[in-house]
């Protein structure tokens, strides 16, 4: 337990070392995404290989480089996040479709599953991290959306843990996460939604100066999306657990003793970050804050 606590503190401080300075220099989050993404890709390739699959490392690396180039071009061109996301989808998604076929073309011993795994790794890692960097670099006041989008998974886990320990009785998916309960899942979702609503309500009132109808609408949307973030966080955790079970491994790595590898720490966050982008876009459409 002591090791887990110490590692958890070091992990939080390491994340904050990028997040806090990115308020003044937003490209730091792109560097953060490159570091997290590179290690996560390595861990996924290693996991799938251990499970008997043959993901193409070269194609995965090219997919990561393409995502970084799109982010850099969008930043230096002053593009908005909608343009950047459109470029990502129009370039990376077709590339991933090609990745499904290319391993079978390159190596006749490879089959369609290996190509699908290759494409899945590219999308699984690059899309959320592209969203994270884009929120920070391309959205006015985007830092304020990026932080809760990144932290929502850990907020949800913390709330779910305490509710689950005190009230949890009914297991939700014992074959994937034996310790998770319905009570903890619901408590995590409500707790996450409430804290995110309070965060954005306070932020909105600081910007606007009074409580308006738009503020009420925005806070309601923040609660709904905060709840959705928690649900997506759970799905991200289950997907990572499913992959580990399928590949026959306990953790993705040992970078964080007591916590596993990089992907063990970011599996849930990968699913909450795009929801932060959605909230930022909604805010842009509904208000004049941004």
mmCIF file of C-alpha atoms in Angstrom:
data_model
loop_
_atom_site.group_PDB
_atom_site.id
_atom_site.type_symbol
_atom_site.label_atom_id
_atom_site.label_comp_id
_atom_site.label_asym_id
_atom_site.label_seq_id
_atom_site.Cartn_x
_atom_site.Cartn_y
_atom_site.Cartn_z
ATOM 1 C CA UNK A 1 0.000 0.000 0.000
ATOM 2 C CA UNK A 2 2.814 2.404 0.871
ATOM 3 C CA UNK A 3 4.394 1.810 -2.524
ATOM 4 C CA UNK A 4 1.072 2.435 -4.272
ATOM 5 C CA UNK A 5 0.611 5.731 -2.421
ATOM 6 C CA UNK A 6 4.150 6.927 -3.176
ATOM 7 C CA UNK A 7 3.851 5.924 -6.830
ATOM 8 C CA UNK A 8 0.429 7.610 -7.056
ATOM 9 C CA UNK A 9 1.862 10.866 -5.685
ATOM 10 C CA UNK A 10 4.810 10.753 -8.094
ATOM 11 C CA UNK A 11 2.421 10.064 -10.976
ATOM 12 C CA UNK A 12 0.164 13.005 -10.082
ATOM 13 C CA UNK A 13 3.142 15.357 -9.742
ATOM 14 C CA UNK A 14 4.480 14.176 -13.107
ATOM 15 C CA UNK A 15 1.162 14.915 -14.819
ATOM 16 C CA UNK A 16 0.874 18.314 -13.130
ATOM 17 C CA UNK A 17 4.409 19.152 -14.285
ATOM 18 C CA UNK A 18 2.974 19.249 -17.812
ATOM 19 C CA UNK A 19 -0.588 20.375 -17.134
ATOM 20 C CA UNK A 20 0.115 23.485 -15.047
ATOM 21 C CA UNK A 21 2.802 25.069 -17.312
ATOM 22 C CA UNK A 22 0.617 24.317 -20.356
ATOM 23 C CA UNK A 23 -1.671 27.131 -19.178
ATOM 24 C CA UNK A 24 1.033 29.522 -20.417
ATOM 25 C CA UNK A 25 2.621 27.319 -23.116
ATOM 26 C CA UNK A 26 -0.037 25.068 -24.614
ATOM 27 C CA UNK A 27 2.235 22.933 -26.897
ATOM 28 C CA UNK A 28 3.512 21.241 -23.740
ATOM 29 C CA UNK A 29 0.391 19.081 -23.870
ATOM 30 C CA UNK A 30 1.391 17.877 -27.318
ATOM 31 C CA UNK A 31 4.745 16.799 -25.874
ATOM 32 C CA UNK A 32 2.850 15.165 -23.008
ATOM 33 C CA UNK A 33 0.657 13.340 -25.526
ATOM 34 C CA UNK A 34 3.691 12.158 -27.496
ATOM 35 C CA UNK A 35 5.306 10.719 -24.358
ATOM 36 C CA UNK A 36 2.132 9.034 -23.081
ATOM 37 C CA UNK A 37 1.195 7.853 -26.565
ATOM 38 C CA UNK A 38 4.606 6.385 -27.409
ATOM 39 C CA UNK A 39 4.755 4.364 -24.191
ATOM 40 C CA UNK A 40 1.114 3.277 -24.483
ATOM 41 C CA UNK A 41 1.665 2.107 -28.063
ATOM 42 C CA UNK A 42 4.718 0.125 -26.983
ATOM 43 C CA UNK A 43 2.740 -1.493 -24.166
ATOM 44 C CA UNK A 44 -0.186 -2.358 -26.435
ATOM 45 C CA UNK A 45 2.033 -3.870 -29.122
ATOM 46 C CA UNK A 46 3.835 -5.901 -26.454
ATOM 47 C CA UNK A 47 0.511 -7.041 -24.955
ATOM 48 C CA UNK A 48 -1.047 -8.091 -28.259
ATOM 49 C CA UNK A 49 2.160 -9.850 -29.301
ATOM 50 C CA UNK A 50 2.094 -11.819 -26.034
ATOM 51 C CA UNK A 51 -1.482 -12.751 -26.883
ATOM 52 C CA UNK A 52 -0.460 -14.281 -30.207
ATOM 53 C CA UNK A 53 -1.404 -11.351 -32.450
ATOM 54 C CA UNK A 54 0.917 -9.638 -34.928
ATOM 55 C CA UNK A 55 0.355 -5.861 -34.890
ATOM 56 C CA UNK A 56 2.559 -4.027 -37.381
ATOM 57 C CA UNK A 57 4.780 -1.718 -35.315
ATOM 58 C CA UNK A 58 5.880 0.326 -38.314
ATOM 59 C CA UNK A 59 2.326 1.108 -39.434
ATOM 60 C CA UNK A 60 1.333 2.008 -35.877
ATOM 61 C CA UNK A 61 4.310 4.372 -35.569
ATOM 62 C CA UNK A 62 3.437 6.043 -38.881
ATOM 63 C CA UNK A 63 -0.123 6.556 -37.644
ATOM 64 C CA UNK A 64 1.191 8.272 -34.523
ATOM 65 C CA UNK A 65 3.486 10.529 -36.566
ATOM 66 C CA UNK A 66 0.587 11.508 -38.852
ATOM 67 C CA UNK A 67 -1.514 12.552 -35.848
ATOM 68 C CA UNK A 68 1.347 14.676 -34.456
ATOM 69 C CA UNK A 69 1.911 16.359 -37.841
ATOM 70 C CA UNK A 70 -1.795 17.232 -38.129
ATOM 71 C CA UNK A 71 -1.715 18.755 -34.635
ATOM 72 C CA UNK A 72 1.382 20.821 -35.425
ATOM 73 C CA UNK A 73 0.047 22.055 -38.770
ATOM 74 C CA UNK A 74 -3.255 23.013 -37.151
ATOM 75 C CA UNK A 75 -1.436 24.910 -34.388
ATOM 76 C CA UNK A 76 0.900 26.873 -36.640
ATOM 77 C CA UNK A 77 -1.873 27.604 -39.145
ATOM 78 C CA UNK A 78 -4.111 28.897 -36.357
ATOM 79 C CA UNK A 79 -6.849 26.427 -37.211
ATOM 80 C CA UNK A 80 -9.805 25.864 -34.914
ATOM 81 C CA UNK A 81 -10.431 22.557 -33.225
ATOM 82 C CA UNK A 82 -13.251 21.652 -35.628
ATOM 83 C CA UNK A 83 -10.893 21.994 -38.595
ATOM 84 C CA UNK A 84 -8.210 19.988 -36.786
ATOM 85 C CA UNK A 85 -10.630 17.203 -35.891
ATOM 86 C CA UNK A 86 -11.911 17.129 -39.455
ATOM 87 C CA UNK A 87 -8.370 16.753 -40.767
ATOM 88 C CA UNK A 88 -7.685 13.997 -38.266
ATOM 89 C CA UNK A 89 -10.810 12.059 -39.199
ATOM 90 C CA UNK A 90 -10.314 12.542 -42.947
ATOM 91 C CA UNK A 91 -6.677 11.420 -42.836
ATOM 92 C CA UNK A 92 -6.211 9.028 -39.916
ATOM 93 C CA UNK A 93 -9.450 7.066 -40.292
ATOM 94 C CA UNK A 94 -8.784 6.163 -43.963
ATOM 95 C CA UNK A 95 -5.208 5.347 -42.945
ATOM 96 C CA UNK A 96 -6.528 2.964 -40.283
ATOM 97 C CA UNK A 97 -8.808 1.322 -42.842
ATOM 98 C CA UNK A 98 -5.729 0.799 -45.011
ATOM 99 C CA UNK A 99 -3.896 -0.655 -42.001
ATOM 100 C CA UNK A 100 -6.522 -3.376 -41.777
ATOM 101 C CA UNK A 101 -5.471 -4.642 -45.199
ATOM 102 C CA UNK A 102 -1.767 -3.725 -45.450
ATOM 103 C CA UNK A 103 -0.352 -6.329 -42.982
ATOM 104 C CA UNK A 104 -1.902 -9.112 -45.074
ATOM 105 C CA UNK A 105 -0.400 -7.555 -48.225
ATOM 106 C CA UNK A 106 3.054 -7.091 -46.684
ATOM 107 C CA UNK A 107 3.208 -10.547 -45.089
ATOM 108 C CA UNK A 108 1.103 -13.417 -46.395
ATOM 109 C CA UNK A 109 1.283 -15.090 -42.975
ATOM 110 C CA UNK A 110 -0.573 -12.168 -41.427
ATOM 111 C CA UNK A 111 -4.352 -12.215 -41.474
ATOM 112 C CA UNK A 112 -7.127 -9.680 -41.177
ATOM 113 C CA UNK A 113 -7.169 -9.793 -37.373
ATOM 114 C CA UNK A 114 -3.577 -8.528 -37.208
ATOM 115 C CA UNK A 115 -4.527 -5.612 -39.456
ATOM 116 C CA UNK A 116 -7.581 -4.840 -37.338
ATOM 117 C CA UNK A 117 -5.409 -4.866 -34.194
ATOM 118 C CA UNK A 118 -2.921 -2.523 -35.888
ATOM 119 C CA UNK A 119 -5.688 -0.073 -36.821
ATOM 120 C CA UNK A 120 -7.260 -0.346 -33.372
ATOM 121 C CA UNK A 121 -3.988 0.584 -31.647
ATOM 122 C CA UNK A 122 -3.603 3.683 -33.830
ATOM 123 C CA UNK A 123 -7.126 4.959 -33.135
ATOM 124 C CA UNK A 124 -7.209 3.862 -29.493
ATOM 125 C CA UNK A 125 -4.103 5.880 -28.596
ATOM 126 C CA UNK A 126 -3.887 8.763 -31.058
ATOM 127 C CA UNK A 127 -7.497 9.988 -31.058
ATOM 128 C CA UNK A 128 -7.832 10.861 -27.343
ATOM 129 C CA UNK A 129 -4.327 12.307 -27.161
ATOM 130 C CA UNK A 130 -4.959 14.337 -30.319
ATOM 131 C CA UNK A 131 -8.101 15.672 -28.623
ATOM 132 C CA UNK A 132 -6.095 16.489 -25.487
ATOM 133 C CA UNK A 133 -3.448 18.459 -27.388
ATOM 134 C CA UNK A 134 -6.082 20.167 -29.544
ATOM 135 C CA UNK A 135 -8.066 21.290 -26.513
ATOM 136 C CA UNK A 136 -4.978 22.890 -25.053
ATOM 137 C CA UNK A 137 -3.560 24.412 -28.248
ATOM 138 C CA UNK A 138 -6.521 25.268 -30.484
ATOM 139 C CA UNK A 139 -9.417 26.263 -28.216
ATOM 140 C CA UNK A 140 -9.496 29.709 -26.576
ATOM 141 C CA UNK A 141 -9.604 29.058 -22.818
ATOM 142 C CA UNK A 142 -9.187 25.413 -23.790
ATOM 143 C CA UNK A 143 -6.995 24.706 -20.763
ATOM 144 C CA UNK A 144 -10.093 24.981 -18.558
ATOM 145 C CA UNK A 145 -11.777 22.216 -20.574
ATOM 146 C CA UNK A 146 -8.663 20.093 -20.946
ATOM 147 C CA UNK A 147 -8.023 19.758 -17.203
ATOM 148 C CA UNK A 148 -11.387 18.223 -16.182
ATOM 149 C CA UNK A 149 -11.437 16.079 -19.333
ATOM 150 C CA UNK A 150 -8.080 14.613 -18.295
ATOM 151 C CA UNK A 151 -8.887 14.370 -14.589
ATOM 152 C CA UNK A 152 -12.490 13.108 -14.892
ATOM 153 C CA UNK A 153 -11.416 9.461 -15.012
ATOM 154 C CA UNK A 154 -9.456 9.728 -11.767
ATOM 155 C CA UNK A 155 -12.211 11.772 -10.103
ATOM 156 C CA UNK A 156 -14.729 9.114 -11.102
ATOM 157 C CA UNK A 157 -12.481 6.304 -9.855
ATOM 158 C CA UNK A 158 -11.974 8.049 -6.514
ATOM 159 C CA UNK A 159 -15.695 8.656 -5.962
ATOM 160 C CA UNK A 160 -16.524 5.111 -7.103
ATOM 161 C CA UNK A 161 -13.925 3.659 -4.728
ATOM 162 C CA UNK A 162 -15.289 5.365 -1.620
ATOM 163 C CA UNK A 163 -18.923 4.670 -2.494
ATOM 164 C CA UNK A 164 -18.083 1.085 -3.423
ATOM 165 C CA UNK A 165 -16.165 0.450 -0.192
ATOM 166 C CA UNK A 166 -18.938 1.854 1.995
ATOM 167 C CA UNK A 167 -22.056 0.784 0.090
ATOM 168 C CA UNK A 168 -21.041 -1.626 -2.674
ATOM 169 C CA UNK A 169 -22.840 -4.983 -2.666
ATOM 170 C CA UNK A 170 -23.801 -5.850 -6.241
ATOM 171 C CA UNK A 171 -20.978 -6.784 -8.627
ATOM 172 C CA UNK A 172 -21.262 -5.238 -12.069
ATOM 173 C CA UNK A 173 -18.729 -7.115 -14.252
ATOM 174 C CA UNK A 174 -16.958 -9.637 -11.985
ATOM 175 C CA UNK A 175 -15.295 -11.403 -14.931
ATOM 176 C CA UNK A 176 -13.500 -8.158 -15.910
ATOM 177 C CA UNK A 177 -13.313 -6.024 -12.755
ATOM 178 C CA UNK A 178 -14.164 -8.207 -9.732
ATOM 179 C CA UNK A 179 -14.073 -5.323 -7.251
ATOM 180 C CA UNK A 180 -16.414 -2.955 -9.101
ATOM 181 C CA UNK A 181 -20.038 -2.698 -7.984
ATOM 182 C CA UNK A 182 -23.187 -1.041 -9.296
ATOM 183 C CA UNK A 183 -23.244 1.213 -6.238
ATOM 184 C CA UNK A 184 -19.660 2.321 -6.843
ATOM 185 C CA UNK A 185 -20.300 2.855 -10.543
ATOM 186 C CA UNK A 186 -23.356 5.037 -9.886
ATOM 187 C CA UNK A 187 -21.633 6.889 -7.052
ATOM 188 C CA UNK A 188 -18.627 7.581 -9.253
ATOM 189 C CA UNK A 189 -20.831 8.890 -12.054
ATOM 190 C CA UNK A 190 -22.886 11.163 -9.792
ATOM 191 C CA UNK A 191 -19.803 12.395 -7.947
ATOM 192 C CA UNK A 192 -17.921 13.100 -11.169
ATOM 193 C CA UNK A 193 -20.926 14.864 -12.732
ATOM 194 C CA UNK A 194 -21.487 17.001 -9.638
ATOM 195 C CA UNK A 195 -17.875 18.112 -9.313
ATOM 196 C CA UNK A 196 -17.604 18.935 -13.010
ATOM 197 C CA UNK A 197 -20.871 20.901 -12.860
ATOM 198 C CA UNK A 198 -19.597 22.873 -9.845
ATOM 199 C CA UNK A 199 -16.257 23.478 -11.567
ATOM 200 C CA UNK A 200 -17.791 24.827 -14.763
ATOM 201 C CA UNK A 201 -20.522 26.712 -12.893
ATOM 202 C CA UNK A 202 -17.902 28.559 -10.866
ATOM 203 C CA UNK A 203 -15.791 29.147 -13.971
ATOM 204 C CA UNK A 204 -18.772 30.421 -15.952
ATOM 205 C CA UNK A 205 -19.866 32.801 -13.195
ATOM 206 C CA UNK A 206 -16.337 34.142 -12.873
ATOM 207 C CA UNK A 207 -16.386 34.919 -16.613
ATOM 208 C CA UNK A 208 -19.936 36.266 -16.908
ATOM 209 C CA UNK A 209 -20.409 37.838 -13.479
ATOM 210 C CA UNK A 210 -24.017 36.797 -12.876
ATOM 211 C CA UNK A 211 -26.275 33.765 -13.038
ATOM 212 C CA UNK A 212 -28.147 33.701 -16.323
ATOM 213 C CA UNK A 213 -30.367 31.258 -18.133
ATOM 214 C CA UNK A 214 -27.416 30.335 -20.339
ATOM 215 C CA UNK A 215 -25.400 29.549 -17.221
ATOM 216 C CA UNK A 216 -28.113 27.176 -16.004
ATOM 217 C CA UNK A 217 -28.246 25.472 -19.389
ATOM 218 C CA UNK A 218 -24.486 25.186 -19.554
ATOM 219 C CA UNK A 219 -24.204 23.796 -16.009
ATOM 220 C CA UNK A 220 -26.906 21.239 -16.786
ATOM 221 C CA UNK A 221 -24.985 20.176 -19.874
ATOM 222 C CA UNK A 222 -21.787 20.017 -17.799
ATOM 223 C CA UNK A 223 -23.555 17.680 -15.333
ATOM 224 C CA UNK A 224 -24.843 15.444 -18.135
ATOM 225 C CA UNK A 225 -21.455 15.295 -19.839
ATOM 226 C CA UNK A 226 -19.728 14.799 -16.470
ATOM 227 C CA UNK A 227 -21.989 11.799 -15.912
ATOM 228 C CA UNK A 228 -21.195 10.594 -19.437
ATOM 229 C CA UNK A 229 -17.470 11.056 -18.759
ATOM 230 C CA UNK A 230 -17.734 8.734 -15.773
ATOM 231 C CA UNK A 231 -19.613 6.134 -17.821
ATOM 232 C CA UNK A 232 -17.002 6.387 -20.584
ATOM 233 C CA UNK A 233 -14.294 6.088 -17.933
ATOM 234 C CA UNK A 234 -15.774 2.780 -16.808
ATOM 235 C CA UNK A 235 -15.971 1.568 -20.417
ATOM 236 C CA UNK A 236 -12.334 2.509 -20.959
ATOM 237 C CA UNK A 237 -11.307 0.559 -17.878
ATOM 238 C CA UNK A 238 -13.310 -2.489 -18.980
ATOM 239 C CA UNK A 239 -11.877 -2.396 -22.489
ATOM 240 C CA UNK A 240 -8.335 -2.315 -21.100
ATOM 241 C CA UNK A 241 -9.191 -5.195 -18.745
ATOM 242 C CA UNK A 242 -10.717 -7.154 -21.628
ATOM 243 C CA UNK A 243 -7.566 -6.717 -23.717
ATOM 244 C CA UNK A 244 -5.382 -7.826 -20.797
ATOM 245 C CA UNK A 245 -7.531 -10.891 -20.216
ATOM 246 C CA UNK A 246 -7.506 -11.716 -23.930
ATOM 247 C CA UNK A 247 -3.699 -11.371 -24.090
ATOM 248 C CA UNK A 248 -3.117 -13.230 -20.811
ATOM 249 C CA UNK A 249 -1.335 -10.426 -18.928
ATOM 250 C CA UNK A 250 -1.931 -8.823 -15.521
ATOM 251 C CA UNK A 251 -0.658 -5.307 -16.246
ATOM 252 C CA UNK A 252 0.533 -3.465 -19.333
ATOM 253 C CA UNK A 253 3.873 -2.723 -17.690
ATOM 254 C CA UNK A 254 5.643 -1.907 -14.438
ATOM 255 C CA UNK A 255 6.487 1.749 -15.004
ATOM 256 C CA UNK A 256 4.421 2.692 -11.955
ATOM 257 C CA UNK A 257 5.035 0.061 -9.236
ATOM 258 C CA UNK A 258 1.747 -0.983 -7.698
ATOM 259 C CA UNK A 259 -0.222 0.677 -10.517
ATOM 260 C CA UNK A 260 1.066 -1.062 -13.629
ATOM 261 C CA UNK A 261 2.123 0.591 -16.853
ATOM 262 C CA UNK A 262 1.299 3.841 -18.608
ATOM 263 C CA UNK A 263 -1.845 2.439 -20.185
ATOM 264 C CA UNK A 264 -3.038 1.119 -16.824
ATOM 265 C CA UNK A 265 -3.092 4.747 -15.648
ATOM 266 C CA UNK A 266 -4.596 6.288 -18.813
ATOM 267 C CA UNK A 267 -7.008 3.634 -20.081
ATOM 268 C CA UNK A 268 -10.004 5.426 -18.560
ATOM 269 C CA UNK A 269 -8.760 8.925 -19.408
ATOM 270 C CA UNK A 270 -8.534 7.967 -23.087
ATOM 271 C CA UNK A 271 -12.324 7.653 -23.033
ATOM 272 C CA UNK A 272 -13.086 10.846 -21.082
ATOM 273 C CA UNK A 273 -10.876 13.289 -22.997
ATOM 274 C CA UNK A 274 -13.043 13.395 -26.173
ATOM 275 C CA UNK A 275 -16.029 14.316 -23.969
ATOM 276 C CA UNK A 276 -14.112 17.434 -22.912
ATOM 277 C CA UNK A 277 -13.794 18.372 -26.575
ATOM 278 C CA UNK A 278 -17.543 17.908 -26.983
ATOM 279 C CA UNK A 279 -18.246 20.200 -24.031
ATOM 280 C CA UNK A 280 -15.878 22.848 -25.406
ATOM 281 C CA UNK A 281 -17.644 22.743 -28.777
ATOM 282 C CA UNK A 282 -21.061 23.016 -27.086
ATOM 283 C CA UNK A 283 -19.808 25.957 -25.050
ATOM 284 C CA UNK A 284 -18.602 27.633 -28.227
ATOM 285 C CA UNK A 285 -22.006 27.173 -29.832
ATOM 286 C CA UNK A 286 -24.071 28.287 -26.811
ATOM 287 C CA UNK A 287 -22.033 31.037 -25.202
ATOM 288 C CA UNK A 288 -19.597 33.825 -25.902
ATOM 289 C CA UNK A 289 -17.099 32.712 -23.251
ATOM 290 C CA UNK A 290 -14.584 31.319 -25.712
#
